[in-house]
Short mmCIF file of C-alpha atoms in Angstrom, two decimals:
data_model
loop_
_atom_site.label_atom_id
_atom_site.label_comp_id
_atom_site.label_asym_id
_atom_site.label_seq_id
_atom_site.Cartn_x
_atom_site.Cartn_y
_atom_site.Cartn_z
CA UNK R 1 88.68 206.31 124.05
CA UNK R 2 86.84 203.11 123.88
CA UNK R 3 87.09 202.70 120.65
CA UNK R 4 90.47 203.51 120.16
CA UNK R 5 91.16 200.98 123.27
CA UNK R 6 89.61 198.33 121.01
CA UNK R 7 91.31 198.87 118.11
CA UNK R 8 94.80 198.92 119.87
CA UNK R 9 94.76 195.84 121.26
CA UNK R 10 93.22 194.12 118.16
CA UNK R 11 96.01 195.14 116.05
CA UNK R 12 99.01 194.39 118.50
CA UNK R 13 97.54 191.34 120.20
CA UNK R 14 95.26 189.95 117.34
CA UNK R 15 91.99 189.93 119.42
CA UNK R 16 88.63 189.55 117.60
CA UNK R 17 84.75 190.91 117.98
CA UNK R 18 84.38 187.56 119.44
CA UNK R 19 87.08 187.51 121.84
CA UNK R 20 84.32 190.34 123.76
CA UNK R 21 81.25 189.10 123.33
CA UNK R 22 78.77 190.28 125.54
CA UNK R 23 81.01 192.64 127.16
CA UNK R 24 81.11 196.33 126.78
CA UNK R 25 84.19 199.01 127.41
CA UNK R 26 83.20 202.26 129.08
CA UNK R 27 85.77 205.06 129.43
CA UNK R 28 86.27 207.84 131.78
CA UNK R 29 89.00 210.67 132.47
CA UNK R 30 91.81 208.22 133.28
CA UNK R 31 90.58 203.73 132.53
CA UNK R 32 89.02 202.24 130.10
CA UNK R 33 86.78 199.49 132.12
CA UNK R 34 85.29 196.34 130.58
CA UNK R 35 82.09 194.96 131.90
CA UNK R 36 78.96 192.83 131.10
CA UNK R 37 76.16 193.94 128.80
CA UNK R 38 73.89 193.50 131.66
CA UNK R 39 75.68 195.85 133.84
CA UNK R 40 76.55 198.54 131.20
CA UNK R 41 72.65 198.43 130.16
CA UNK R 42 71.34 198.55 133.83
CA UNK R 43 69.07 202.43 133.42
CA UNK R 44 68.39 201.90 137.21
CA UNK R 45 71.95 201.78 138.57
CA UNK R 46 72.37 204.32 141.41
CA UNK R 47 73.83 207.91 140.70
CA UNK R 48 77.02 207.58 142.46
CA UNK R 49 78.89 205.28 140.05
CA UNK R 50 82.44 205.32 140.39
CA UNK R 51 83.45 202.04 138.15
CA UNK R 52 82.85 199.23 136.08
CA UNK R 53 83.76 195.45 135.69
CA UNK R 54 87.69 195.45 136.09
CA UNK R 55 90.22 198.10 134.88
CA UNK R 56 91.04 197.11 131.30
CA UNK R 57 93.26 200.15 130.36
CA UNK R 58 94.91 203.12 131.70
CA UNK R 59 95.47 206.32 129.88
CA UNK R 60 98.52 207.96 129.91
CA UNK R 61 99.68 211.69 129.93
CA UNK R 62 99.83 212.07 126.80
CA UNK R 63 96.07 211.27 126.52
CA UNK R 64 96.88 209.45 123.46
CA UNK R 65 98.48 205.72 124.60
CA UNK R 66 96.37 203.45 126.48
CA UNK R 67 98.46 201.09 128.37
CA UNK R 68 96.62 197.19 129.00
CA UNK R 69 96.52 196.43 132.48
CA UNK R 70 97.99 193.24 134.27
CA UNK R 71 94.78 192.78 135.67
CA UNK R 72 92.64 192.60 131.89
CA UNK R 73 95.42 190.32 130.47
CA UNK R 74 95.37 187.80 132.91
CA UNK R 75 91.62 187.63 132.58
CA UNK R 76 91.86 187.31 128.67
CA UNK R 77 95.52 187.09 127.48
CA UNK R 78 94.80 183.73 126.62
CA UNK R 79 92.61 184.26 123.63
CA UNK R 80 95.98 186.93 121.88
CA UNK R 81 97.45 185.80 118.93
CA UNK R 82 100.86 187.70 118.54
CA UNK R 83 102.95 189.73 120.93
CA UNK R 84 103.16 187.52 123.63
CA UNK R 85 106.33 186.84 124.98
CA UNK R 86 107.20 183.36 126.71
CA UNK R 87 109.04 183.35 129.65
CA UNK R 88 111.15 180.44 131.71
CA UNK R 89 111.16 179.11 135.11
CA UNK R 90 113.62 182.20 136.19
CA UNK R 91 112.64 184.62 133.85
CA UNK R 92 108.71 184.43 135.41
CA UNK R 93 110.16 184.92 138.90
CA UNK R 94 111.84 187.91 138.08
CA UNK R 95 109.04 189.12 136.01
CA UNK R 96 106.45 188.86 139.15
CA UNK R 97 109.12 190.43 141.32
CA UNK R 98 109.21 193.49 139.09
CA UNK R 99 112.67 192.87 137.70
CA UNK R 100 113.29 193.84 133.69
CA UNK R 101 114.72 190.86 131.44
CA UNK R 102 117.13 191.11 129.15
CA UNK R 103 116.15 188.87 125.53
CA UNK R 104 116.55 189.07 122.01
CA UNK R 105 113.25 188.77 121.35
CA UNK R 106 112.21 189.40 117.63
CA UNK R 107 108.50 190.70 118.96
CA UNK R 108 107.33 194.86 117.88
CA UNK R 109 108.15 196.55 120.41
CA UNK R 110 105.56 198.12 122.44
CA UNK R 111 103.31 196.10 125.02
CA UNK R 112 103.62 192.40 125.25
CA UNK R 113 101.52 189.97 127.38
CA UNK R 114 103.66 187.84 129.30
CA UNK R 115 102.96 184.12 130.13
CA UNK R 116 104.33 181.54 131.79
CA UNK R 117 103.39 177.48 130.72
CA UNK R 118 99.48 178.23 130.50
CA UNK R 119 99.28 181.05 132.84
CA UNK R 120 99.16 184.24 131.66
CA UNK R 121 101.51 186.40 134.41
CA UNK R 122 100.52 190.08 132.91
CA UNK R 123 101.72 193.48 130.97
CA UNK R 124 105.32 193.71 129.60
CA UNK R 125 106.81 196.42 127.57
CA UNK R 126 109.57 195.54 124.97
CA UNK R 127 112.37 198.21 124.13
CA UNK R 128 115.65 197.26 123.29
CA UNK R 129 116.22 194.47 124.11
CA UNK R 130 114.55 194.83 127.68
CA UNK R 131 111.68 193.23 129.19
CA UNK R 132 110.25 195.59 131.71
CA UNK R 133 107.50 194.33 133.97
CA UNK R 134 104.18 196.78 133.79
CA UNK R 135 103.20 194.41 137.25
CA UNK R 136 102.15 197.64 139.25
CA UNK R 137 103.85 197.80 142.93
CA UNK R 138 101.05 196.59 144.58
CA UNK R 139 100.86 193.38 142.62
CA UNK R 140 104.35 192.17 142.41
CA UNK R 141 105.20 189.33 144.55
CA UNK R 142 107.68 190.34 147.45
CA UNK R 143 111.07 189.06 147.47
CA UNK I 1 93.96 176.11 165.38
CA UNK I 2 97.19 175.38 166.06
CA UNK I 3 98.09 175.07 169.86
CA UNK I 4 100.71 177.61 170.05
CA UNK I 5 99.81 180.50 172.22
CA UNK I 6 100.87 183.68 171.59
CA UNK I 7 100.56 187.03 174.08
CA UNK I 8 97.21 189.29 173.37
CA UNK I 9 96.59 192.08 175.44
CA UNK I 10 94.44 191.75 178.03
CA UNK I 11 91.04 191.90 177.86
CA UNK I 12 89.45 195.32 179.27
CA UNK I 13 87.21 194.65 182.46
CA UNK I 14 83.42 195.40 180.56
CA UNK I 15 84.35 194.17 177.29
CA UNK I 16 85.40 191.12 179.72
CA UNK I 17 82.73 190.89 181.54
CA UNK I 18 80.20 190.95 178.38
CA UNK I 19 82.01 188.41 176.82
CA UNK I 20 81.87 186.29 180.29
CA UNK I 21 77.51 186.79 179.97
CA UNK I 22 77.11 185.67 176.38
CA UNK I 23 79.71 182.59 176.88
CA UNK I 24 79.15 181.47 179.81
CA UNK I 25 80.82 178.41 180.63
CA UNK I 26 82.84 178.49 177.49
CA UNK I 27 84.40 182.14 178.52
CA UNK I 28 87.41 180.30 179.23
CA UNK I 29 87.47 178.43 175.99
CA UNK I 30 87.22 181.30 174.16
CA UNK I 31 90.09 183.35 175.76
CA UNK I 32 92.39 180.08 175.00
CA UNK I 33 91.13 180.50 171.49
CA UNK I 34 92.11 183.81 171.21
CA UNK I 35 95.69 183.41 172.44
CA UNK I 36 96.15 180.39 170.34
CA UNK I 37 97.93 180.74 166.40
CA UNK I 38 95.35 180.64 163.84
CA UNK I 39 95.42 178.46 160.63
CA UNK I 40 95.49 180.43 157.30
CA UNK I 41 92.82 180.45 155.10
CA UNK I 42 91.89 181.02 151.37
CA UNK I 43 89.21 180.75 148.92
CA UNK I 44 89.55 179.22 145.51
CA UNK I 45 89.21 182.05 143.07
CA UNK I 46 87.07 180.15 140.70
CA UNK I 47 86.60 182.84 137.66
CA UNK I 48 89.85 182.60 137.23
CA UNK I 49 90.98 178.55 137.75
CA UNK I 50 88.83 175.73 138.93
CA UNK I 51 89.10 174.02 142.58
CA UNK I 52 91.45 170.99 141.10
CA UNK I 53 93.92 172.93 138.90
CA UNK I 54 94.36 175.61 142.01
CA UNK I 55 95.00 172.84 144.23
CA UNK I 56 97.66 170.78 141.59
CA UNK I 57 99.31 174.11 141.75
CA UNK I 58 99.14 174.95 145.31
CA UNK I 59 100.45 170.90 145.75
CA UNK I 60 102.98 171.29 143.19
CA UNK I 61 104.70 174.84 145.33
CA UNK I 62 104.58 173.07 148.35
CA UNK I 63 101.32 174.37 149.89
CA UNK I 64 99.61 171.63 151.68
CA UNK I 65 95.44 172.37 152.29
CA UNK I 66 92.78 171.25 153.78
CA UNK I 67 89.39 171.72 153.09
CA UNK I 68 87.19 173.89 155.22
CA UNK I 69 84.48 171.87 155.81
CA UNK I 70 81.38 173.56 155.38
CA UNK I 71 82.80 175.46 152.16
CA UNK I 72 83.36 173.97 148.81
CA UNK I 73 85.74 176.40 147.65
CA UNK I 74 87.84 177.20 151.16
CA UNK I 75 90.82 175.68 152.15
CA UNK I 76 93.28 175.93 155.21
CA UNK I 77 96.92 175.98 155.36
CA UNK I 78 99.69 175.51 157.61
CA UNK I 79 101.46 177.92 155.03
CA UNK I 80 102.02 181.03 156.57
CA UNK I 81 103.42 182.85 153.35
CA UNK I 82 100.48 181.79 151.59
CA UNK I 83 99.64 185.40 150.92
CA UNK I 84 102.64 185.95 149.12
CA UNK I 85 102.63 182.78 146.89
CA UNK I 86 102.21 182.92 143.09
CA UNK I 87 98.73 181.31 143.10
CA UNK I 88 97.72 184.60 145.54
CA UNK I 89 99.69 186.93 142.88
CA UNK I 90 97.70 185.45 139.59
CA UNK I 91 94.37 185.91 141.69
CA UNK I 92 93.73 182.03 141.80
CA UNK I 93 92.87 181.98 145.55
CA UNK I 94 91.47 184.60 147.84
CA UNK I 95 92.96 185.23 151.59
CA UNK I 96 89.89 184.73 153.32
CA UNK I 97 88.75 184.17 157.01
CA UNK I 98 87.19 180.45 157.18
CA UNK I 99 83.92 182.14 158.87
CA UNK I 100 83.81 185.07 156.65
CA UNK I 101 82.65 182.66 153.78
CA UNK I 102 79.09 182.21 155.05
CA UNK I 103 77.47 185.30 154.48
CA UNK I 104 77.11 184.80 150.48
CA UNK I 105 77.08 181.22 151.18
CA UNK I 106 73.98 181.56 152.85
CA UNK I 107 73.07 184.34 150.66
CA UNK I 108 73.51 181.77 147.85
CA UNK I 109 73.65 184.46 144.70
CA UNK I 110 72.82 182.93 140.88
CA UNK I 111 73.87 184.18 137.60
CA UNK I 112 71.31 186.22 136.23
CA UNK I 113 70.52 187.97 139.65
CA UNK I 114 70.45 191.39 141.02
CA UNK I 115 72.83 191.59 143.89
CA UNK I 116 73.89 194.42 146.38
CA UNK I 117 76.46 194.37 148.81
CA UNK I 118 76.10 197.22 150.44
CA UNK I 119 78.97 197.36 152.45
CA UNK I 120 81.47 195.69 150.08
CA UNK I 121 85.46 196.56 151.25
CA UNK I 122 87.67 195.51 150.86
CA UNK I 123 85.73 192.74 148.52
CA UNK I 124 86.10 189.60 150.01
CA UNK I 125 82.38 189.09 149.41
CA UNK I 126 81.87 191.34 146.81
CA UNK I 127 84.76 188.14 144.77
CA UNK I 128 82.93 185.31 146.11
CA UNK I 129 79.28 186.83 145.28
CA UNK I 130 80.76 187.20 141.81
CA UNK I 131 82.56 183.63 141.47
CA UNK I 132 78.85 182.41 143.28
CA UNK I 133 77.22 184.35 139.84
CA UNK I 134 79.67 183.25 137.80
CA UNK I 135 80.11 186.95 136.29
CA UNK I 136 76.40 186.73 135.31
CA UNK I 137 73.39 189.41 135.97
CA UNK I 138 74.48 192.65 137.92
CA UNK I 139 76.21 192.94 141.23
CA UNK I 140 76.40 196.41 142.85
CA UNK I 141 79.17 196.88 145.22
CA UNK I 142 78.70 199.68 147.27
CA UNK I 143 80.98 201.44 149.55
CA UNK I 144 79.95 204.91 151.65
CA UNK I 145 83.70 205.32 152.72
CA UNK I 146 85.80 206.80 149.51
CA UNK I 147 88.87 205.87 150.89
CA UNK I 148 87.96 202.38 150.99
CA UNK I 149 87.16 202.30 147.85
CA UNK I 150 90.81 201.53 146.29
CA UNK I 151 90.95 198.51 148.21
CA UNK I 152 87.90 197.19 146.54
CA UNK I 153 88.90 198.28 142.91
CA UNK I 154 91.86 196.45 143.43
CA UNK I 155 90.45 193.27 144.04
CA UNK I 156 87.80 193.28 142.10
CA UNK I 157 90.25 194.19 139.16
CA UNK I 158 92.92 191.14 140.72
CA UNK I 159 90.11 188.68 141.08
CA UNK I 160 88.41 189.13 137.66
CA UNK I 161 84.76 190.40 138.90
CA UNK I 162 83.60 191.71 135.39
CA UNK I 163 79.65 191.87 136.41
CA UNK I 164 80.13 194.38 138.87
CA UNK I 165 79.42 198.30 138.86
CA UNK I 166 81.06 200.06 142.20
CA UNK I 167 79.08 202.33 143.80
CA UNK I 168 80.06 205.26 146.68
CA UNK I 169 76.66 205.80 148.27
CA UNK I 170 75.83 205.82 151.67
CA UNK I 171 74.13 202.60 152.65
CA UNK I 172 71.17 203.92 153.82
CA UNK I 173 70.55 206.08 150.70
CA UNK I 174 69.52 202.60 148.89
CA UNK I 175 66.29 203.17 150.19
CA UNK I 176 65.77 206.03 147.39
CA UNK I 177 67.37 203.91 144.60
CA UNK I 178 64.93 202.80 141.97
CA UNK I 179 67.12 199.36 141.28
CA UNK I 180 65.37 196.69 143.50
CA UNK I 181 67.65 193.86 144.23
CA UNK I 182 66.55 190.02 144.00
CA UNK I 183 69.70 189.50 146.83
CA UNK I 184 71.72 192.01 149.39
CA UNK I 185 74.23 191.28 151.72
CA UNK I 186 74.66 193.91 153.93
CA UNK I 187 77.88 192.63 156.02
CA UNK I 188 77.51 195.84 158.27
CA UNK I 189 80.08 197.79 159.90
CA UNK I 190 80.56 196.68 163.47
CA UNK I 191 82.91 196.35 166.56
CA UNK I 192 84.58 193.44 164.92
CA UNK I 193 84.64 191.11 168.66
CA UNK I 194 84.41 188.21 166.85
CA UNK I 195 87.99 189.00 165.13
CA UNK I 196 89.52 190.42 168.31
CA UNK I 197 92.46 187.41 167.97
CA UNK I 198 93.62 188.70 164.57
CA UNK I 199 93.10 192.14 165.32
CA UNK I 200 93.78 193.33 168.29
CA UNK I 201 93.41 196.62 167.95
CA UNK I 202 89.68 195.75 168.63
CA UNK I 203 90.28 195.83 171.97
CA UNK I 204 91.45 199.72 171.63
CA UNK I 205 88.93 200.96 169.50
CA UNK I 206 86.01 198.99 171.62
CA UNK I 207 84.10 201.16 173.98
CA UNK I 208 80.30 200.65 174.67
CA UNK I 209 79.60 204.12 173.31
CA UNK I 210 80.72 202.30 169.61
CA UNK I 211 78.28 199.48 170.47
CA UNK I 212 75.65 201.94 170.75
CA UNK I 213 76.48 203.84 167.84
CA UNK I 214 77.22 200.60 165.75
CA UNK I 215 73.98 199.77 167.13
CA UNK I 216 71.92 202.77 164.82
CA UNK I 217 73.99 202.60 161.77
CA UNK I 218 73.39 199.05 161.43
CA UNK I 219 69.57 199.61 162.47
CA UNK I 220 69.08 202.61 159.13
CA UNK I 221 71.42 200.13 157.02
CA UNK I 222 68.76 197.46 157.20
CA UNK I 223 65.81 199.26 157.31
CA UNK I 224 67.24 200.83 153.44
CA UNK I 225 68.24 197.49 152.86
CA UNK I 226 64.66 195.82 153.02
CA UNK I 227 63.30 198.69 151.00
CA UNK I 228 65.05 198.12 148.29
CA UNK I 229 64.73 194.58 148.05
CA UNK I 230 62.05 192.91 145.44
CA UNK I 231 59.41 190.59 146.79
CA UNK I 232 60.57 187.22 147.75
CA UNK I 233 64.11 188.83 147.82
CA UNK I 234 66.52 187.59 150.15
CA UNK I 235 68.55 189.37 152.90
CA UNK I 236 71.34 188.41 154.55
CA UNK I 237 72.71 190.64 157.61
CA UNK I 238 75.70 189.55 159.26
CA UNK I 239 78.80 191.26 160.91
CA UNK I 240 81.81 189.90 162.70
CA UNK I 241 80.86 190.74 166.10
CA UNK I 242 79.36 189.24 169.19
CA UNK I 243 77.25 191.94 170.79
CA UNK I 244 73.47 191.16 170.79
CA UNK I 245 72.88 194.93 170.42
CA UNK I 246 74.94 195.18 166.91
CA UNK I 247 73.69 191.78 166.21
CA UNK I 248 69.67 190.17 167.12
CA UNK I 249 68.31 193.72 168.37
CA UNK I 250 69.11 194.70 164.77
CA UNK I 251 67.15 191.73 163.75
CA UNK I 252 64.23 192.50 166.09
CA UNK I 253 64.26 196.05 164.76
CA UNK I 254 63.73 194.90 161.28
CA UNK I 255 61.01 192.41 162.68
CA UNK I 256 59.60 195.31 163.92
CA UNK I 257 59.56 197.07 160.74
CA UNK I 258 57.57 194.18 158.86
CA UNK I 259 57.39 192.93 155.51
CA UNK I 260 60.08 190.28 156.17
CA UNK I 261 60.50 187.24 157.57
CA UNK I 262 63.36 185.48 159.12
CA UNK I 263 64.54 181.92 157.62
CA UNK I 264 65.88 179.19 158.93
CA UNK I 265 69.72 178.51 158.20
CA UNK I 266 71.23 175.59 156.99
CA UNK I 267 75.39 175.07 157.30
CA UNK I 268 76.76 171.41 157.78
CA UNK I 269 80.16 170.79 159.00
CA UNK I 270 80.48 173.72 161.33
CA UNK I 271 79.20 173.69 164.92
CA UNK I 272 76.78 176.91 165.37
CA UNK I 273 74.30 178.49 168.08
CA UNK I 274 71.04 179.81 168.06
CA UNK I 275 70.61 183.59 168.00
CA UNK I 276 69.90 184.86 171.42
CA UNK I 277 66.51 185.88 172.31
CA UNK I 278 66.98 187.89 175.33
CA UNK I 279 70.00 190.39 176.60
CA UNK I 280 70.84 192.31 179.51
CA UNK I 281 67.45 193.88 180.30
CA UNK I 282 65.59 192.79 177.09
CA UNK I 283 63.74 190.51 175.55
CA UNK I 284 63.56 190.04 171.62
CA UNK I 285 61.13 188.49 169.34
CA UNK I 286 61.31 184.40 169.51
CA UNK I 287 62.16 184.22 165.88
CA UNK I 288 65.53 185.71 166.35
CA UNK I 289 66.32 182.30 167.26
CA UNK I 290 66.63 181.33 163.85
CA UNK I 291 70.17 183.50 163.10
CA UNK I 292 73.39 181.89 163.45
CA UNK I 293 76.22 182.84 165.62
CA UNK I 294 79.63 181.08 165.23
CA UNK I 295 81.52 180.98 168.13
CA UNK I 296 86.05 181.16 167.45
CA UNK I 297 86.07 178.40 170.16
CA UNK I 298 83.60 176.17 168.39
CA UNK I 299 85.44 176.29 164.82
CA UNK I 300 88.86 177.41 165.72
CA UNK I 301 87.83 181.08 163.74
CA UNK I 302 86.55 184.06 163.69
CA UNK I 303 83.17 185.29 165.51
CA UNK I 304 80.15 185.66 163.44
CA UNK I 305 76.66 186.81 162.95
CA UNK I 306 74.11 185.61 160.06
CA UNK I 307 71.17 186.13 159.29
CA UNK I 308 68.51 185.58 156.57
CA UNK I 309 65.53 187.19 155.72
CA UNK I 310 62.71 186.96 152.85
CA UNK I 311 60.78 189.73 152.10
CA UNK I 312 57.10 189.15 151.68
#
């Protein structure tokens, strides 16, 4: 699944090789993780390993689609080159509250990173004219 | 701290009466502190934005800081909501207690190192070890209780800590681990007294019986701790709790133990005491001295413990 994790979000959000240097994805059952080199070459670590680095992608039921998380996009969004969708002043406080935008955005549809000036705010899916947040529940900002 | 006073339950006669024999005079200074409203605190998330663009930020959404002054990174506020501002929602700053900083200050991680926090949720530590390392070397995050360990994912993943493998291993099972750590903090479980003015259900839970029991965890925790440390490692104990038994008896133990020595500790801009070298009916090794306690009436925070040891 790493691999495929790679290649997905090369081709929709123009990442390169270099955009990852010295970083490694690891997958299990249900994330794709990104870490260090150091870390992911460790032989010592101890047995009970239950993650890595941060949560880069989450695998749906399907076991096919590997949605980016909030979390890895706001840590690297920055270095995308398509599919990100600019938002305004009241367009990024719905989007942190959770709320879906309506646009007529000409971007594929599929997952967009969302950003705000500079600051990369997280995961947003495009359908139809929609903007839904990705933000999980326990990130959003409470009204 | 602010000056408004606020109701706390009362404080139960032993726990009292404890707190009366390691304060002394200042008992009464400390009870005020507790009752009084607390000043919010954060931390400057810096693998995410640096110091001066958090604070044009903070500054331009109305939050007004302060620095804390024996932090370069920590800040106060008079903001209440700060928790719920955007700067807390892109990961920029880290709710943090103003005490709770000096552990990995003291423990003063690089990049390149081998770090362990051995008791790491919900992270707090575990971010600002990582920020300290700037996501550089290997930093092992352990945490024995599974249920805590979605707390630390979370901010770990929020926060940005790439250099970081989670572990769920029982502290004291380090001792078996083949990894040998350059730096652990081992921030041990405790009675939490020194946060009994945020948390008051401190004063439910608290029973000598947990002392006591605190008391031998925290003893195996650091005996596994020093084991796996490499020579000339460093060691920092510390919890947030004011009982000598959870506290310099655990530090005598590992004195006791050998191979380590205790260090002197160095923290400007915040008012601190000497570790206490007798308790009750004993007497501990002079040395103990050399930890740190931070008193809430001293600072205006929490309670704390630190330590720092060097293996030989």
């Amino acid at each position: 699944m790493e691999q495929q994790f790679i290649d997905y979000i090369k081709d929709r959000f123009g990442f390169t090789k270099e955009d990852f240097g010295g970083l490694v994805f690891i997958a299990d059952e249900k994330r794709v993780y990104v870490t260090t080199e150091e870390v992911a070459l460790e032989e010592n670590l101890p047995g009970k390993t239950h993650s890595y680095g941060i949560v880069a992608g989450r695998i749906q039921r399907d076991g096919r689609t590997i949605k980016p998380t909030t979390n890895f996009l706001q840590v690297f969004g920055s270095r995308a080159k398509k599919n990100v969708f600019d938002v305004n002043d009241e367009e990024k406080e719905l989007f942190i509250r959770g709320t879906c935008i309506e646009t007529d955005s000409e971007l594929e549809k599929g997952y967009v990173i969302v950003r705000w000036r500079n600051h990369i705010l997280g995961c947003g899916f495009l359908k139809d004219g929609i903007l839904q947040s990705q933000i999980p529940q326990s990130r959003i900002m409470k009204v | 701290m602010g000056a408004k006073l606020h109701s706390m339950p009362e404080i139960p006669g032993k726990m009292k009466e404890r707190f009366e024999a390691i304060f002394g005079r200042d008992y009464d200074k400390f009870e005020e502190c507790c009752r009084n409203d607390y000043k919010k605190s954060f931390r400057v998330n810096t693998l995410k934005i640096s110091v001066e663009d958090a604070l044009e930020l903070l500054k331009g959404n109305g939050i007004i800081t302060k620095r804390i002054p024996w932090t370069k990174n920590g800040f106060f506020t008079d903001v209440k909501s700060v928790g719920n501002s955007f700067e807390n929602f892109m990961g920029y700053i880290y709710i943090q207690g103003p005490a709770s900083m000096l552990p990995a200050m003291v423990l003063d991680p690089n990049p390149g190192e081998t770090v362990l926090d051995m008791c790491a949720s919900p992270g707090s530590k575990t971010t600002q070890i990582a920020a300290m390392m700037k996501n550089k070397g290997v930093l092992v995050a352990n945490e024995s209780d599974y249920k805590r360990i979605k707390l630390l994912r979370f901010n770990n993943d929020k926060n940005g800590v790439l250099n970081s493998v989670i572990t769920n291993l029982d502290g004291r099972d380090f001792a078996k681990s083949k990894l040998r750590f350059d730096k652990i903090l081992l921030d041990a479980p405790c009675t939490g007294e020194g946060i009994v003015m945020r948390e008051w259900e401190v004063i439910k839970r608290w029973n000598m019986k947990l002392v006591i029991k605190m008391c031998r965890l925290q003893k195996d925790l650091i005996a596994s701790a020093i084991s796996c440390l490499k020579p000339g490692g460093t060691l920092v104990y510390s919890t947030c709790t004011l009982s000598p038994e959870e506290n310099e008896e655990v530090i005598d133990h590992a004195l006791k133990i050998g191979g380590i020595e205790l260090e002197d500790i160095e923290l400007k801009g915040i008012k601190t005491r000497k570790g206490l070298t007798s308790w009750d009916r004993y007497t501990y090794n002079e040395r103990v001295s050399k930890c740190v306690r931070v008193w809430p009436q001293d600072n205006g925070t929490e309670g704390f413990f630190v330590a720092k040891l060097k293996k030989v």
